[in-house]
């Protein structure tokens, strides 16, 4: 099965419906297609509705788990930092992609502002201000532990 073609086909279908731009993804587990999606940024008026994010969200719902460590993702374009974050949080260990970030930039879809922010070469677009000192915020860790002590997956320990 050509998973990348499935991602491309989902992308075209999404673009025809005006759901979003030229990006799609197929998420596969043990040779079974879990989802093949386009991005839905325009449909949902949501800057986080990238195809990889949609694929992770839909797969988690469909499989009733946040652990996708036994899955692979096929993306029509190299995932942006936000999507890589979701992929890592889900435990996915293998990403196949066709077009590169440079290809995307040539067509008006550059994510270099994100990459430059994250690599420390440009901190100007966002002021991150640590306030600290909020007892109610500090107590959230303990409240979470108390409420979930018997049935929590260890989120973030991949």
CSV table of N, CA and C in Angstrom, one decimal:
chain,number,residue,atom,x,y,z
A,1,UNK,N,0.8,-1.2,0.0
A,1,UNK,CA,0.0,0.0,0.0
A,1,UNK,C,0.9,1.2,0.0
A,2,UNK,N,0.5,2.2,-0.8
A,2,UNK,CA,1.3,3.4,-0.9
A,2,UNK,C,0.8,4.5,0.1
A,3,UNK,N,1.3,4.5,1.3
A,3,UNK,CA,0.8,5.4,2.3
A,3,UNK,C,1.0,6.9,2.0
A,4,UNK,N,2.1,7.2,1.3
A,4,UNK,CA,2.4,8.6,0.9
A,4,UNK,C,1.3,9.1,-0.1
A,5,UNK,N,1.0,8.2,-1.0
A,5,UNK,CA,0.0,8.5,-2.0
A,5,UNK,C,-1.4,8.7,-1.3
A,6,UNK,N,-1.7,7.9,-0.3
A,6,UNK,CA,-2.9,8.1,0.4
A,6,UNK,C,-2.9,9.5,1.1
A,7,UNK,N,-1.8,9.9,1.6
A,7,UNK,CA,-1.7,11.3,2.2
A,7,UNK,C,-1.9,12.3,1.2
A,8,UNK,N,-1.3,12.1,0.0
A,8,UNK,CA,-1.5,13.1,-1.1
A,8,UNK,C,-2.9,13.2,-1.6
A,9,UNK,N,-3.6,12.0,-1.7
A,9,UNK,CA,-5.0,12.0,-2.1
A,9,UNK,C,-5.9,12.7,-1.1
A,10,UNK,N,-5.6,12.5,0.2
A,10,UNK,CA,-6.4,13.1,1.3
A,10,UNK,C,-6.2,14.6,1.2
A,11,UNK,N,-4.9,15.0,0.8
A,11,UNK,CA,-4.6,16.5,0.7
A,11,UNK,C,-5.4,17.1,-0.4
A,12,UNK,N,-5.4,16.5,-1.6
A,12,UNK,CA,-6.2,17.0,-2.7
A,12,UNK,C,-7.7,17.1,-2.4
A,13,UNK,N,-8.2,16.0,-1.7
A,13,UNK,CA,-9.6,16.1,-1.3
A,13,UNK,C,-9.9,17.2,-0.4
A,14,UNK,N,-9.0,17.5,0.6
A,14,UNK,CA,-9.1,18.6,1.5
A,14,UNK,C,-9.1,19.9,0.8
A,15,UNK,N,-8.1,20.0,-0.1
A,15,UNK,CA,-8.0,21.3,-0.8
A,15,UNK,C,-9.2,21.6,-1.7
A,16,UNK,N,-9.8,20.5,-2.3
A,16,UNK,CA,-11.0,20.7,-3.1
A,16,UNK,C,-12.1,21.2,-2.3
A,17,UNK,N,-12.2,20.8,-1.0
A,17,UNK,CA,-13.3,21.2,-0.1
A,17,UNK,C,-12.9,22.5,0.6
A,18,UNK,N,-11.7,23.1,0.3
A,18,UNK,CA,-11.3,24.3,0.9
A,18,UNK,C,-11.0,24.1,2.4
A,19,UNK,N,-10.6,22.9,2.8
A,19,UNK,CA,-10.3,22.6,4.2
A,19,UNK,C,-9.0,23.2,4.6
A,20,UNK,N,-8.0,23.2,3.7
A,20,UNK,CA,-6.7,23.7,4.0
A,20,UNK,C,-5.7,23.7,2.8
A,21,UNK,N,-4.4,23.8,3.1
A,21,UNK,CA,-3.4,23.9,2.1
A,21,UNK,C,-2.9,22.5,1.7
A,22,UNK,N,-1.7,22.5,1.0
A,22,UNK,CA,-1.2,21.3,0.4
A,22,UNK,C,-0.4,20.4,1.3
A,23,UNK,N,-1.1,20.0,2.4
A,23,UNK,CA,-0.4,19.1,3.4
A,23,UNK,C,-1.3,18.0,3.8
A,24,UNK,N,-0.8,16.8,3.9
A,24,UNK,CA,-1.6,15.7,4.3
A,24,UNK,C,-0.7,14.7,5.1
A,25,UNK,N,-1.4,13.7,5.7
A,25,UNK,CA,-0.6,12.7,6.5
A,25,UNK,C,-1.5,11.4,6.6
A,26,UNK,N,-0.7,10.3,6.6
A,26,UNK,CA,-1.3,9.0,6.8
A,26,UNK,C,-0.7,8.4,8.1
A,27,UNK,N,-1.4,7.9,9.0
A,27,UNK,CA,-0.9,7.3,10.2
A,27,UNK,C,-1.2,5.8,10.1
A,28,UNK,N,-0.2,5.0,10.3
A,28,UNK,CA,-0.2,3.5,10.1
A,28,UNK,C,0.2,2.8,11.3
A,29,UNK,N,-0.5,1.7,11.7
A,29,UNK,CA,0.0,0.9,12.8
A,29,UNK,C,0.0,-0.6,12.3
A,30,UNK,N,1.2,-1.2,12.3
A,30,UNK,CA,1.4,-2.6,11.9
A,30,UNK,C,0.8,-2.9,10.5
A,31,UNK,N,1.0,-1.9,9.6
A,31,UNK,CA,0.5,-2.1,8.2
A,31,UNK,C,-0.9,-1.7,8.0
A,32,UNK,N,-1.7,-1.3,9.1
A,32,UNK,CA,-3.1,-0.9,9.0
A,32,UNK,C,-3.2,0.6,9.0
A,33,UNK,N,-3.9,1.1,8.0
A,33,UNK,CA,-4.1,2.6,8.0
A,33,UNK,C,-5.1,2.9,9.0
A,34,UNK,N,-4.7,3.8,9.9
A,34,UNK,CA,-5.5,4.3,11.0
A,34,UNK,C,-6.3,5.5,10.5
A,35,UNK,N,-5.6,6.5,9.9
A,35,UNK,CA,-6.2,7.6,9.3
A,35,UNK,C,-5.4,8.1,8.2
A,36,UNK,N,-6.0,8.7,7.2
A,36,UNK,CA,-5.4,9.5,6.1
A,36,UNK,C,-6.1,10.8,6.1
A,37,UNK,N,-5.4,11.9,6.3
A,37,UNK,CA,-6.1,13.2,6.5
A,37,UNK,C,-5.3,14.3,5.7
A,38,UNK,N,-6.1,15.4,5.5
A,38,UNK,CA,-5.5,16.7,5.1
A,38,UNK,C,-5.4,17.6,6.3
A,39,UNK,N,-4.8,18.7,6.1
A,39,UNK,CA,-4.9,19.7,7.1
A,39,UNK,C,-6.2,20.4,7.0
A,40,UNK,N,-6.7,21.0,8.1
A,40,UNK,CA,-8.0,21.6,8.2
A,40,UNK,C,-7.9,23.0,8.7
A,41,UNK,N,-6.8,23.7,8.5
A,41,UNK,CA,-6.6,25.0,9.0
A,41,UNK,C,-7.7,26.0,8.6
A,42,UNK,N,-8.1,26.0,7.3
A,42,UNK,CA,-9.1,27.0,6.8
A,42,UNK,C,-10.5,26.6,7.3
A,43,UNK,N,-10.8,25.3,7.2
A,43,UNK,CA,-12.1,24.8,7.6
A,43,UNK,C,-12.4,25.1,9.1
A,44,UNK,N,-11.4,24.9,9.9
A,44,UNK,CA,-11.5,25.0,11.4
A,44,UNK,C,-11.1,26.4,11.9
A,45,UNK,N,-10.5,27.2,11.0
A,45,UNK,CA,-9.9,28.5,11.5
A,45,UNK,C,-9.0,28.2,12.7
A,46,UNK,N,-8.1,27.3,12.4
A,46,UNK,CA,-7.2,26.8,13.5
A,46,UNK,C,-5.8,26.7,13.0
A,47,UNK,N,-4.9,27.5,13.5
A,47,UNK,CA,-3.5,27.4,13.1
A,47,UNK,C,-2.8,26.2,13.5
A,48,UNK,N,-3.4,25.4,14.4
A,48,UNK,CA,-2.8,24.2,14.9
A,48,UNK,C,-3.3,23.0,14.1
A,49,UNK,N,-4.2,23.2,13.1
A,49,UNK,CA,-4.8,22.1,12.4
A,49,UNK,C,-4.0,21.6,11.3
A,50,UNK,N,-2.7,21.4,11.5
A,50,UNK,CA,-1.8,20.8,10.5
A,50,UNK,C,-2.2,19.3,10.3
A,51,UNK,N,-1.9,18.8,9.2
A,51,UNK,CA,-2.2,17.4,8.9
A,51,UNK,C,-1.7,16.4,9.9
A,52,UNK,N,-0.4,16.6,10.3
A,52,UNK,CA,0.1,15.7,11.3
A,52,UNK,C,-0.6,15.8,12.6
A,53,UNK,N,-1.0,17.0,13.0
A,53,UNK,CA,-1.7,17.2,14.3
A,53,UNK,C,-3.1,16.5,14.2
A,54,UNK,N,-3.8,16.7,13.0
A,54,UNK,CA,-5.1,16.0,12.8
A,54,UNK,C,-4.9,14.5,12.9
A,55,UNK,N,-3.9,14.0,12.2
A,55,UNK,CA,-3.7,12.5,12.2
A,55,UNK,C,-3.4,12.0,13.6
A,56,UNK,N,-2.6,12.7,14.4
A,56,UNK,CA,-2.4,12.2,15.8
A,56,UNK,C,-3.7,12.3,16.6
A,57,UNK,N,-4.4,13.4,16.5
A,57,UNK,CA,-5.6,13.6,17.2
A,57,UNK,C,-6.6,12.5,16.9
A,58,UNK,N,-6.9,12.3,15.6
A,58,UNK,CA,-7.9,11.3,15.2
A,58,UNK,C,-7.4,9.9,15.5
A,59,UNK,N,-6.2,9.6,15.3
A,59,UNK,CA,-5.7,8.3,15.7
A,59,UNK,C,-5.8,8.0,17.2
A,60,UNK,N,-5.5,9.0,18.0
A,60,UNK,CA,-5.6,8.8,19.4
A,60,UNK,C,-7.1,8.5,19.8
A,61,UNK,N,-8.0,9.2,19.2
A,61,UNK,CA,-9.4,9.0,19.5
A,61,UNK,C,-9.8,7.6,19.0
A,62,UNK,N,-9.5,7.3,17.8
A,62,UNK,CA,-9.9,6.0,17.2
A,62,UNK,C,-9.3,4.8,17.9
A,63,UNK,N,-8.1,4.9,18.4
A,63,UNK,CA,-7.4,3.8,19.1
A,63,UNK,C,-7.6,3.9,20.6
A,64,UNK,N,-8.2,5.0,21.1
A,64,UNK,CA,-8.5,5.2,22.5
A,64,UNK,C,-7.2,5.2,23.3
A,65,UNK,N,-6.2,5.9,22.8
A,65,UNK,CA,-4.9,5.9,23.6
A,65,UNK,C,-4.1,7.1,23.1
A,66,UNK,N,-3.3,7.6,24.0
A,66,UNK,CA,-2.3,8.7,23.6
A,66,UNK,C,-1.0,8.1,23.2
A,67,UNK,N,-0.8,6.8,23.3
A,67,UNK,CA,0.4,6.1,23.0
A,67,UNK,C,0.4,5.5,21.6
A,68,UNK,N,1.0,6.2,20.7
A,68,UNK,CA,1.1,5.8,19.3
A,68,UNK,C,2.5,5.3,19.0
A,69,UNK,N,3.2,4.7,20.0
A,69,UNK,CA,4.5,4.3,19.8
A,69,UNK,C,4.7,3.1,18.8
A,70,UNK,N,3.6,2.4,18.5
A,70,UNK,CA,3.6,1.4,17.5
A,70,UNK,C,3.1,1.8,16.2
A,71,UNK,N,3.1,3.1,15.9
A,71,UNK,CA,2.6,3.7,14.7
A,71,UNK,C,3.8,4.4,14.0
A,72,UNK,N,3.5,4.6,12.7
A,72,UNK,CA,4.4,5.4,11.8
A,72,UNK,C,3.5,6.5,11.1
A,73,UNK,N,4.1,7.6,10.8
A,73,UNK,CA,3.4,8.6,10.1
A,73,UNK,C,4.1,8.9,8.7
A,74,UNK,N,3.3,9.1,7.7
A,74,UNK,CA,3.7,9.5,6.4
A,74,UNK,C,3.1,10.9,6.1
A,75,UNK,N,4.0,11.8,5.9
A,75,UNK,CA,3.6,13.2,5.7
A,75,UNK,C,4.0,13.7,4.4
A,76,UNK,N,3.1,14.5,3.7
A,76,UNK,CA,3.5,15.0,2.4
A,76,UNK,C,4.6,16.0,2.4
A,77,UNK,N,4.8,16.6,3.6
A,77,UNK,CA,5.9,17.5,3.8
A,77,UNK,C,6.6,17.4,5.1
A,78,UNK,N,7.8,17.7,5.2
A,78,UNK,CA,8.5,17.7,6.5
A,78,UNK,C,7.8,18.4,7.6
A,79,UNK,N,7.5,17.7,8.7
A,79,UNK,CA,6.7,18.3,9.7
A,79,UNK,C,7.4,19.5,10.4
A,80,UNK,N,6.5,20.5,10.7
A,80,UNK,CA,7.0,21.7,11.4
A,80,UNK,C,7.3,21.4,12.9
A,81,UNK,N,8.0,22.3,13.6
A,81,UNK,CA,8.3,22.0,15.0
A,81,UNK,C,7.0,21.7,15.9
A,82,UNK,N,5.9,22.3,15.6
A,82,UNK,CA,4.7,22.0,16.4
A,82,UNK,C,4.3,20.6,16.2
A,83,UNK,N,4.3,20.1,14.9
A,83,UNK,CA,3.9,18.8,14.6
A,83,UNK,C,4.9,17.8,15.1
A,84,UNK,N,6.2,18.1,15.1
A,84,UNK,CA,7.2,17.2,15.6
A,84,UNK,C,6.9,17.0,17.1
A,85,UNK,N,6.6,18.1,17.8
A,85,UNK,CA,6.3,18.0,19.2
A,85,UNK,C,5.1,17.1,19.5
A,86,UNK,N,4.0,17.2,18.7
A,86,UNK,CA,2.9,16.2,18.9
A,86,UNK,C,3.3,14.8,18.6
A,87,UNK,N,4.1,14.6,17.5
A,87,UNK,CA,4.6,13.3,17.2
A,87,UNK,C,5.4,12.7,18.3
A,88,UNK,N,6.3,13.5,18.9
A,88,UNK,CA,7.1,13.0,20.0
A,88,UNK,C,6.3,12.7,21.2
A,89,UNK,N,5.3,13.6,21.5
A,89,UNK,CA,4.4,13.3,22.7
A,89,UNK,C,3.6,12.1,22.5
A,90,UNK,N,3.3,11.7,21.3
A,90,UNK,CA,2.5,10.5,21.0
A,90,UNK,C,3.4,9.3,21.0
A,91,UNK,N,4.7,9.5,21.0
A,91,UNK,CA,5.6,8.3,21.0
A,91,UNK,C,5.9,7.7,19.7
A,92,UNK,N,5.5,8.4,18.6
A,92,UNK,CA,5.8,7.9,17.3
A,92,UNK,C,7.3,8.0,17.0
A,93,UNK,N,7.9,6.9,16.5
A,93,UNK,CA,9.3,6.9,16.4
A,93,UNK,C,9.8,7.0,14.9
A,94,UNK,N,8.9,6.9,14.0
A,94,UNK,CA,9.3,7.0,12.6
A,94,UNK,C,8.4,7.9,11.8
A,95,UNK,N,9.0,8.8,11.1
A,95,UNK,CA,8.2,9.8,10.2
A,95,UNK,C,8.8,9.7,8.8
A,96,UNK,N,8.0,9.4,7.9
A,96,UNK,CA,8.4,9.5,6.5
A,96,UNK,C,7.8,10.8,5.9
A,97,UNK,N,8.6,11.5,5.1
A,97,UNK,CA,8.1,12.7,4.5
A,97,UNK,C,8.6,12.9,3.1
A,98,UNK,N,7.8,13.6,2.3
A,98,UNK,CA,8.2,13.7,0.8
A,98,UNK,C,8.8,15.1,0.6
A,99,UNK,N,8.1,16.1,0.7
A,99,UNK,CA,8.6,17.5,0.4
A,99,UNK,C,9.4,17.9,1.7
A,100,UNK,N,10.3,18.9,1.4
A,100,UNK,CA,11.1,19.4,2.5
A,100,UNK,C,10.6,20.7,3.0
A,101,UNK,N,11.2,21.2,4.1
A,101,UNK,CA,10.8,22.6,4.6
A,101,UNK,C,11.2,23.6,3.6
A,102,UNK,N,12.3,23.4,2.8
A,102,UNK,CA,12.7,24.3,1.8
A,102,UNK,C,11.7,24.3,0.6
A,103,UNK,N,11.1,23.1,0.3
A,103,UNK,CA,10.1,23.1,-0.8
A,103,UNK,C,8.9,23.9,-0.3
A,104,UNK,N,8.5,23.7,1.0
A,104,UNK,CA,7.3,24.5,1.5
A,104,UNK,C,7.6,26.0,1.4
A,105,UNK,N,8.8,26.4,1.8
A,105,UNK,CA,9.1,27.8,1.9
A,105,UNK,C,9.1,28.4,0.5
A,106,UNK,N,9.5,27.7,-0.5
A,106,UNK,CA,9.4,28.2,-1.9
A,106,UNK,C,8.0,28.4,-2.4
A,107,UNK,N,7.1,27.8,-1.7
A,107,UNK,CA,5.7,28.0,-2.1
A,107,UNK,C,4.9,28.8,-1.1
A,108,UNK,N,5.6,29.5,-0.2
A,108,UNK,CA,4.9,30.5,0.7
A,108,UNK,C,4.5,29.9,2.0
A,109,UNK,N,5.1,28.7,2.4
A,109,UNK,CA,4.7,28.0,3.6
A,109,UNK,C,6.0,27.8,4.5
A,110,UNK,N,6.6,28.9,4.8
A,110,UNK,CA,7.9,28.7,5.6
A,110,UNK,C,7.6,28.6,7.1
A,111,UNK,N,8.3,27.7,7.7
A,111,UNK,CA,8.2,27.6,9.2
A,111,UNK,C,9.5,28.0,9.8
A,112,UNK,N,10.4,28.7,9.1
A,112,UNK,CA,11.7,29.0,9.6
A,112,UNK,C,11.6,30.0,10.8
A,113,UNK,N,10.6,30.8,10.9
A,113,UNK,CA,10.4,31.6,12.1
A,113,UNK,C,10.3,30.8,13.3
A,114,UNK,N,9.6,29.7,13.3
A,114,UNK,CA,9.5,28.8,14.4
A,114,UNK,C,10.8,28.1,14.7
A,115,UNK,N,11.5,27.6,13.7
A,115,UNK,CA,12.7,26.9,13.8
A,115,UNK,C,13.8,27.9,14.4
A,116,UNK,N,13.8,29.1,13.9
A,116,UNK,CA,14.8,30.1,14.5
A,116,UNK,C,14.5,30.5,15.9
A,117,UNK,N,13.2,30.5,16.3
A,117,UNK,CA,12.9,30.8,17.6
A,117,UNK,C,13.3,29.7,18.5
A,118,UNK,N,13.1,28.4,18.1
A,118,UNK,CA,13.4,27.3,18.9
A,118,UNK,C,14.9,27.0,19.0
A,119,UNK,N,15.6,27.3,18.0
A,119,UNK,CA,17.1,27.1,18.0
A,119,UNK,C,17.8,28.3,18.7
A,120,UNK,N,17.1,29.3,19.1
A,120,UNK,CA,17.7,30.4,19.9
A,120,UNK,C,18.3,31.5,19.0
A,121,UNK,N,18.2,31.4,17.7
A,121,UNK,CA,18.8,32.4,16.8
A,121,UNK,C,17.9,33.6,16.6
A,122,UNK,N,16.7,33.6,17.0
A,122,UNK,CA,15.8,34.7,17.0
A,122,UNK,C,14.7,34.6,18.1
A,123,UNK,N,14.9,35.3,19.2
A,123,UNK,CA,14.0,35.3,20.3
A,123,UNK,C,13.0,36.5,20.2
A,124,UNK,N,13.1,37.3,19.2
A,124,UNK,CA,12.3,38.5,19.1
A,124,UNK,C,10.8,38.3,19.0
A,125,UNK,N,10.3,37.3,18.3
A,125,UNK,CA,8.8,37.3,18.1
A,125,UNK,C,8.0,37.0,19.3
A,126,UNK,N,8.6,36.5,20.4
A,126,UNK,CA,7.8,36.1,21.5
A,126,UNK,C,8.5,36.4,22.8
A,127,UNK,N,7.8,37.1,23.7
A,127,UNK,CA,8.3,37.3,25.1
A,127,UNK,C,7.8,36.3,26.0
A,128,UNK,N,8.6,35.4,26.5
A,128,UNK,CA,8.2,34.4,27.4
A,128,UNK,C,8.6,34.9,28.8
A,129,UNK,N,7.6,35.1,29.7
A,129,UNK,CA,7.8,35.7,31.0
A,129,UNK,C,7.4,34.7,32.1
A,130,UNK,N,8.3,34.2,32.8
A,130,UNK,CA,8.1,33.3,33.9
A,130,UNK,C,7.6,34.1,35.1
A,131,UNK,N,6.4,33.9,35.6
A,131,UNK,CA,5.9,34.7,36.7
A,131,UNK,C,6.2,34.0,38.0
A,132,UNK,N,6.0,32.7,38.1
A,132,UNK,CA,6.3,31.9,39.3
A,132,UNK,C,5.5,32.5,40.5
A,133,UNK,N,5.6,31.8,41.6
A,133,UNK,CA,5.0,32.3,42.8
A,133,UNK,C,3.4,32.2,42.9
A,134,UNK,N,2.8,31.4,42.1
A,134,UNK,CA,1.4,31.2,42.2
A,134,UNK,C,1.1,29.9,42.9
A,135,UNK,N,0.7,30.0,44.2
A,135,UNK,CA,0.4,28.8,45.0
A,135,UNK,C,-0.6,27.8,44.3
A,136,UNK,N,-1.6,28.5,43.7
A,136,UNK,CA,-2.7,27.6,43.1
A,136,UNK,C,-2.1,26.9,41.9
A,137,UNK,N,-1.2,27.5,41.2
A,137,UNK,CA,-0.5,26.8,40.1
A,137,UNK,C,0.4,25.7,40.6
A,138,UNK,N,1.1,26.0,41.6
A,138,UNK,CA,2.1,25.0,42.2
A,138,UNK,C,1.3,23.8,42.7
A,139,UNK,N,0.1,24.0,43.3
A,139,UNK,CA,-0.6,22.8,43.8
A,139,UNK,C,-1.2,21.9,42.8
A,140,UNK,N,-1.3,22.4,41.5
A,140,UNK,CA,-1.9,21.5,40.5
A,140,UNK,C,-1.2,20.2,40.3
A,141,UNK,N,0.1,20.1,40.5
A,141,UNK,CA,0.8,18.9,40.4
A,141,UNK,C,0.3,17.9,41.4
A,142,UNK,N,0.2,18.3,42.7
A,142,UNK,CA,-0.3,17.4,43.7
A,142,UNK,C,-1.8,17.0,43.5
A,143,UNK,N,-2.6,18.0,43.0
A,143,UNK,CA,-4.0,17.7,42.8
A,143,UNK,C,-4.1,16.7,41.7
A,144,UNK,N,-3.3,16.8,40.6
A,144,UNK,CA,-3.4,15.8,39.5
A,144,UNK,C,-3.0,14.4,40.0
A,145,UNK,N,-2.0,14.3,40.8
A,145,UNK,CA,-1.5,13.1,41.4
A,145,UNK,C,-2.6,12.4,42.2
A,146,UNK,N,-3.2,13.2,43.1
A,146,UNK,CA,-4.3,12.7,43.9
A,146,UNK,C,-5.5,12.2,43.1
A,147,UNK,N,-5.9,13.0,42.1
A,147,UNK,CA,-7.1,12.6,41.3
A,147,UNK,C,-6.8,11.4,40.4
A,148,UNK,N,-5.6,11.2,40.1
A,148,UNK,CA,-5.3,10.2,39.0
A,148,UNK,C,-4.3,9.1,39.5
A,149,UNK,N,-4.2,8.9,40.8
A,149,UNK,CA,-3.1,8.0,41.3
A,149,UNK,C,-3.3,6.6,40.9
A,150,UNK,N,-4.5,6.1,40.6
A,150,UNK,CA,-4.7,4.7,40.2
A,150,UNK,C,-4.8,4.4,38.7
A,151,UNK,N,-5.1,5.4,37.9
A,151,UNK,CA,-5.3,5.1,36.5
A,151,UNK,C,-4.7,6.0,35.5
A,152,UNK,N,-3.5,6.5,35.8
A,152,UNK,CA,-2.9,7.5,34.9
A,152,UNK,C,-1.8,6.8,34.1
A,153,UNK,N,-1.8,7.0,32.7
A,153,UNK,CA,-0.7,6.7,31.9
A,153,UNK,C,0.4,7.7,32.2
A,154,UNK,N,1.6,7.3,32.3
A,154,UNK,CA,2.7,8.3,32.6
A,154,UNK,C,2.9,9.2,31.3
A,155,UNK,N,2.2,10.3,31.3
A,155,UNK,CA,2.3,11.2,30.2
A,155,UNK,C,3.7,11.9,30.2
A,156,UNK,N,4.3,11.9,29.0
A,156,UNK,CA,5.5,12.6,28.9
A,156,UNK,C,6.8,11.8,29.2
A,157,UNK,N,6.6,10.5,29.6
A,157,UNK,CA,7.7,9.6,29.9
A,157,UNK,C,7.9,8.6,28.8
A,158,UNK,N,8.2,9.1,27.6
A,158,UNK,CA,8.4,8.3,26.5
A,158,UNK,C,9.8,7.9,26.4
